[in-house]
PDB file of C-alpha atoms and ligand atoms in Angstrom:
ATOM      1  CA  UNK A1419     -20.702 -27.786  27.893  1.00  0.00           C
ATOM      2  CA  UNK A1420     -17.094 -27.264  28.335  1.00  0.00           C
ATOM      3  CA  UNK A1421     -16.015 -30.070  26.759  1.00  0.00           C
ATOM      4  CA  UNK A1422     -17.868 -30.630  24.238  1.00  0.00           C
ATOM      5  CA  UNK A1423     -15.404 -30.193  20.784  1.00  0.00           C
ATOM      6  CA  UNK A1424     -16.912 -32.469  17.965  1.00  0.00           C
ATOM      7  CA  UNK A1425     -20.825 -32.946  17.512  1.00  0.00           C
ATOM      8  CA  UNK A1426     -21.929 -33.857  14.288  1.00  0.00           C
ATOM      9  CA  UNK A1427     -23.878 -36.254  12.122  1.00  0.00           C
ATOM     10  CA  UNK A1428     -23.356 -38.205   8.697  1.00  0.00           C
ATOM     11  CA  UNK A1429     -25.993 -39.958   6.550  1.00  0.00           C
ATOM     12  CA  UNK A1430     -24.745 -43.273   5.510  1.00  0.00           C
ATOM     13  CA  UNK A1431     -25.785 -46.844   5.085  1.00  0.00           C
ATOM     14  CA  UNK A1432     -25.474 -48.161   8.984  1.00  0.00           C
ATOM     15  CA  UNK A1433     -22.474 -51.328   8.613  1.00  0.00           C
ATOM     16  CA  UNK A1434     -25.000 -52.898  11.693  1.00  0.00           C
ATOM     17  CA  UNK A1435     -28.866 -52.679  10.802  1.00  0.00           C
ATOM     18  CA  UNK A1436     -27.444 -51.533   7.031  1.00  0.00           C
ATOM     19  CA  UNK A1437     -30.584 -48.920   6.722  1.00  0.00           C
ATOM     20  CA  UNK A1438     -29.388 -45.408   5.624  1.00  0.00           C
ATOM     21  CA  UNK A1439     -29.329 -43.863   8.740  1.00  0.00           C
ATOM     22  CA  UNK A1440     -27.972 -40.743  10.630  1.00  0.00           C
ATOM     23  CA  UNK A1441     -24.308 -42.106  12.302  1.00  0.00           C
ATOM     24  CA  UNK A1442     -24.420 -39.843  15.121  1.00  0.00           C
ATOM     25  CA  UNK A1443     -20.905 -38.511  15.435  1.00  0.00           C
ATOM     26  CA  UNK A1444     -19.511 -36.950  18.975  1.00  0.00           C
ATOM     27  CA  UNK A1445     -15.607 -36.214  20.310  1.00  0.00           C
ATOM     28  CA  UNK A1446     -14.258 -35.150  23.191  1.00  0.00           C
ATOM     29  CA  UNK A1447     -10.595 -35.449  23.736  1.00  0.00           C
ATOM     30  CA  UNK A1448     -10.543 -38.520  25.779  1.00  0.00           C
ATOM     31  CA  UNK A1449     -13.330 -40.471  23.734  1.00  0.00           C
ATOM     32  CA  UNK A1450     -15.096 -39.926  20.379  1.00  0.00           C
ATOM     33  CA  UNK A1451     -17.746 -42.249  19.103  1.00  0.00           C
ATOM     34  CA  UNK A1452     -20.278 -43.173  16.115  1.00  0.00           C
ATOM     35  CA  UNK A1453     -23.446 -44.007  17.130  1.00  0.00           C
ATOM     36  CA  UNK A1454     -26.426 -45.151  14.549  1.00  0.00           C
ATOM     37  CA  UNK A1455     -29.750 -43.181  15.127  1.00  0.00           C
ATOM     38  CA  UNK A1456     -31.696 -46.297  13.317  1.00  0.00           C
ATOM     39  CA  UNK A1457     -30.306 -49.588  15.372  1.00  0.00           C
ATOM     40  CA  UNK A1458     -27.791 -48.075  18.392  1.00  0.00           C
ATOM     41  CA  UNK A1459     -25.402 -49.523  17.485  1.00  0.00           C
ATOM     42  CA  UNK A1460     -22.511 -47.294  18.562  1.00  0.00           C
ATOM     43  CA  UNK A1461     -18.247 -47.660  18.102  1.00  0.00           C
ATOM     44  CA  UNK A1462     -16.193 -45.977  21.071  1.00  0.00           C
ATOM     45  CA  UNK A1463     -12.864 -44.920  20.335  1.00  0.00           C
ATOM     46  CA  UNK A1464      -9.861 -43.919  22.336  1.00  0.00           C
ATOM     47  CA  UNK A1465      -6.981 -41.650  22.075  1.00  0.00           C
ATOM     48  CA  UNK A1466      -4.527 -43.828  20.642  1.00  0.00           C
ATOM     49  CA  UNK A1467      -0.763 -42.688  21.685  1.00  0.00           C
ATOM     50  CA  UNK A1468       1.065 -45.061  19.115  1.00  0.00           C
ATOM     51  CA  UNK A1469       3.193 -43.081  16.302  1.00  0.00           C
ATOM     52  CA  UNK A1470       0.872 -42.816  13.782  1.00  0.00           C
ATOM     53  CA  UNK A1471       3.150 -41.438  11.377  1.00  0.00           C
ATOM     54  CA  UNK A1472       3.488 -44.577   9.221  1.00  0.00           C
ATOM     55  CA  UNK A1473       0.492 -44.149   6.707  1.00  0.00           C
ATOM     56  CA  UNK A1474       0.257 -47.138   5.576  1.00  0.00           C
ATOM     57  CA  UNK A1475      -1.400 -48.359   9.036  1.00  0.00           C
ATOM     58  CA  UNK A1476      -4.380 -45.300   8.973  1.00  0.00           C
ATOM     59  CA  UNK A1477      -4.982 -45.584   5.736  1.00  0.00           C
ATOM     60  CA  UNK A1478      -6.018 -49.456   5.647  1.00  0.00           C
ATOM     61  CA  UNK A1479      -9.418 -49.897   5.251  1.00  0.00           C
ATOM     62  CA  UNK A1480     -11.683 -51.730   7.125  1.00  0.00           C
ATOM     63  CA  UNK A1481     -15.199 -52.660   7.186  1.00  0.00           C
ATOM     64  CA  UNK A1482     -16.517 -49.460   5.309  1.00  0.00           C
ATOM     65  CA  UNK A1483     -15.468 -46.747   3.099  1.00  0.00           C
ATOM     66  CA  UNK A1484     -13.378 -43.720   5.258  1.00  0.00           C
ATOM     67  CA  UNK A1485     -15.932 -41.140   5.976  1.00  0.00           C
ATOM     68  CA  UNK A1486     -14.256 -37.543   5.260  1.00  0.00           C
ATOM     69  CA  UNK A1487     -16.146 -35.023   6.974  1.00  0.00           C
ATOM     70  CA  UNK A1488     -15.507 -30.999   7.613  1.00  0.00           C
ATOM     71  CA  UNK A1489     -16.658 -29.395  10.828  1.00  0.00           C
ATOM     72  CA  UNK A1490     -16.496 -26.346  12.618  1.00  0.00           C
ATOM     73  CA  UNK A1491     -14.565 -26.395  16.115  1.00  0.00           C
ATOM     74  CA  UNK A1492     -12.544 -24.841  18.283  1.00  0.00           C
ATOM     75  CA  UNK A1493      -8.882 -26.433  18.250  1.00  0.00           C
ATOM     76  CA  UNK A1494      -7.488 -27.056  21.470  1.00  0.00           C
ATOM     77  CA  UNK A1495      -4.390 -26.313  20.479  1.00  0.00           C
ATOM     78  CA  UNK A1496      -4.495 -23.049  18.373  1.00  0.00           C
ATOM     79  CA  UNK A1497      -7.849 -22.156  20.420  1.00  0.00           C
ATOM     80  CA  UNK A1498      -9.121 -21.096  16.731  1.00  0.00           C
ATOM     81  CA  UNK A1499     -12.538 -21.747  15.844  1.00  0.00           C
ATOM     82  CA  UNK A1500     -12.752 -23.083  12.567  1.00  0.00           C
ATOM     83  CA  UNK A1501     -12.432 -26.046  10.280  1.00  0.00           C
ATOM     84  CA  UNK A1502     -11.511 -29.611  11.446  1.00  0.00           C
ATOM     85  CA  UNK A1503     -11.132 -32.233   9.373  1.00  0.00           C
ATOM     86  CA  UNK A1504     -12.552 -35.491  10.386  1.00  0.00           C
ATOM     87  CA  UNK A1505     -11.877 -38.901   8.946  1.00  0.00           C
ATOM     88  CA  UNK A1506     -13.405 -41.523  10.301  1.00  0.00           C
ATOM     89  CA  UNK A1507     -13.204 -45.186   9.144  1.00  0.00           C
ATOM     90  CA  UNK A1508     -13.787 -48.745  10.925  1.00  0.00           C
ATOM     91  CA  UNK A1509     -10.542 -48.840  13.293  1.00  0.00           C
ATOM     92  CA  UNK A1510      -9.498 -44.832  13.341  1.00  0.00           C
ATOM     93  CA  UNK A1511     -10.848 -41.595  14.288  1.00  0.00           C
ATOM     94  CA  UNK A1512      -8.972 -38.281  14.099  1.00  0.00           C
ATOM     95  CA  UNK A1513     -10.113 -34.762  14.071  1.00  0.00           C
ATOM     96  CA  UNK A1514      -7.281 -31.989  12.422  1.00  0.00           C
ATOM     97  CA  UNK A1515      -7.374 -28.215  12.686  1.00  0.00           C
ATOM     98  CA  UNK A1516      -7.128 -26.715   9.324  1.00  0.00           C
ATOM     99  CA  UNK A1517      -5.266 -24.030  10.755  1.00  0.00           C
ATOM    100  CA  UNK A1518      -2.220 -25.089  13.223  1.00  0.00           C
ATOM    101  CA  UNK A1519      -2.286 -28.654  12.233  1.00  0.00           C
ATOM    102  CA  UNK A1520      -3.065 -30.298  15.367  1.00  0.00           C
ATOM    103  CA  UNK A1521      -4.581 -33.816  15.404  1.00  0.00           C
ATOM    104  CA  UNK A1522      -6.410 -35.701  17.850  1.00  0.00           C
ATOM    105  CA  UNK A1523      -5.926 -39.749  16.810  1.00  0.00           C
ATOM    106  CA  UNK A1524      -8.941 -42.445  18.113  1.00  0.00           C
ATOM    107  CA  UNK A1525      -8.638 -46.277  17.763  1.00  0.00           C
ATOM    108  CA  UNK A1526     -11.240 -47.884  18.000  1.00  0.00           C
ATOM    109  CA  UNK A1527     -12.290 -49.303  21.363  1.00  0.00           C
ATOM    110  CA  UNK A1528     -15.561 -51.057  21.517  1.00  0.00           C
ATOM    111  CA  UNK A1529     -18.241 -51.361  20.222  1.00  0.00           C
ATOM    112  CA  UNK A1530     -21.984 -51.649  21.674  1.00  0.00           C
ATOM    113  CA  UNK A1531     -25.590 -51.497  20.505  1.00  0.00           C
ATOM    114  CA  UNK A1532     -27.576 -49.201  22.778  1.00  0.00           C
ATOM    115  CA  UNK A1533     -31.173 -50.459  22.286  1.00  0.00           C
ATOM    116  CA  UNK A1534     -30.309 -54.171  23.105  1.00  0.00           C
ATOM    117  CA  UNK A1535     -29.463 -52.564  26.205  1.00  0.00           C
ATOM    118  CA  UNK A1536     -32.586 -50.550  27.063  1.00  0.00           C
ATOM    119  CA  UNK A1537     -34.804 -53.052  25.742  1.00  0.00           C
ATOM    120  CA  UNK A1538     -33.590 -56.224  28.066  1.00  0.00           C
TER     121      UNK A1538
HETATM  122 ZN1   ZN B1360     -27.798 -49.050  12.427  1.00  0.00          ZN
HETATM  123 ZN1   ZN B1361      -5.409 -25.451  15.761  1.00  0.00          ZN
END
């Protein structure tokens, strides 16, 4: 799968059904969401294009703790494989290559819960 860049997963207590459940973690470079294995519930985020060089807006924190995750990838940029640094909280989502630098920035987008909708 050619586009496939990001595909991960991260134990944590779920901020919806709040059982400790795997947060089912994807990216691609037009979308990357979180989705909870337990409940669905699942957060879409979207490139976000704004200057995102003023920390203090990232680094706010929202309705959970920032989740710091390492994963192996191949940068878009560099083409490298290796390291990326994710760090995903409630309203951002960015993925950085450890080696050139380059970082893809989410907002968040919206947010659904998948088994509402295969149950109705
Ligand atoms: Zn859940
Ligand atoms: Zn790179």
């Amino acid at each position: 799968m050619a586009d496939r860049f990001i595909f991960t997963r991260y134990r944590t207590d779920c901020y919806h059904c709040k059982k400790n459940a795997d947060q089912i973690i994807r990216a691609v470079p037009y979308q990357a969401r979180v989705a909870c294995e337990n409940c669905g519930a699942t957060r879409v985020f979207i490139p976000r294009i704004e200057d995102v060089s003023k920390e203090g807006e990232f680094i706010k924190i929202g309705c959970y703790d920032l989740w710091k995750l390492v994963e192996t990838a191949e940068c878009r940029n560099c083409h490298v494989t290796g390291p990326h640094d994710l760090t995903i909280g409630c309203r951002n989502f960015t993925v950085r290559c450890r080696n050139c630098g380059f970082t893809h920035f989410y907002k968040f987008d919206l947010e659904y819960i998948a088994k509402d909708e295969l149950e109705t």
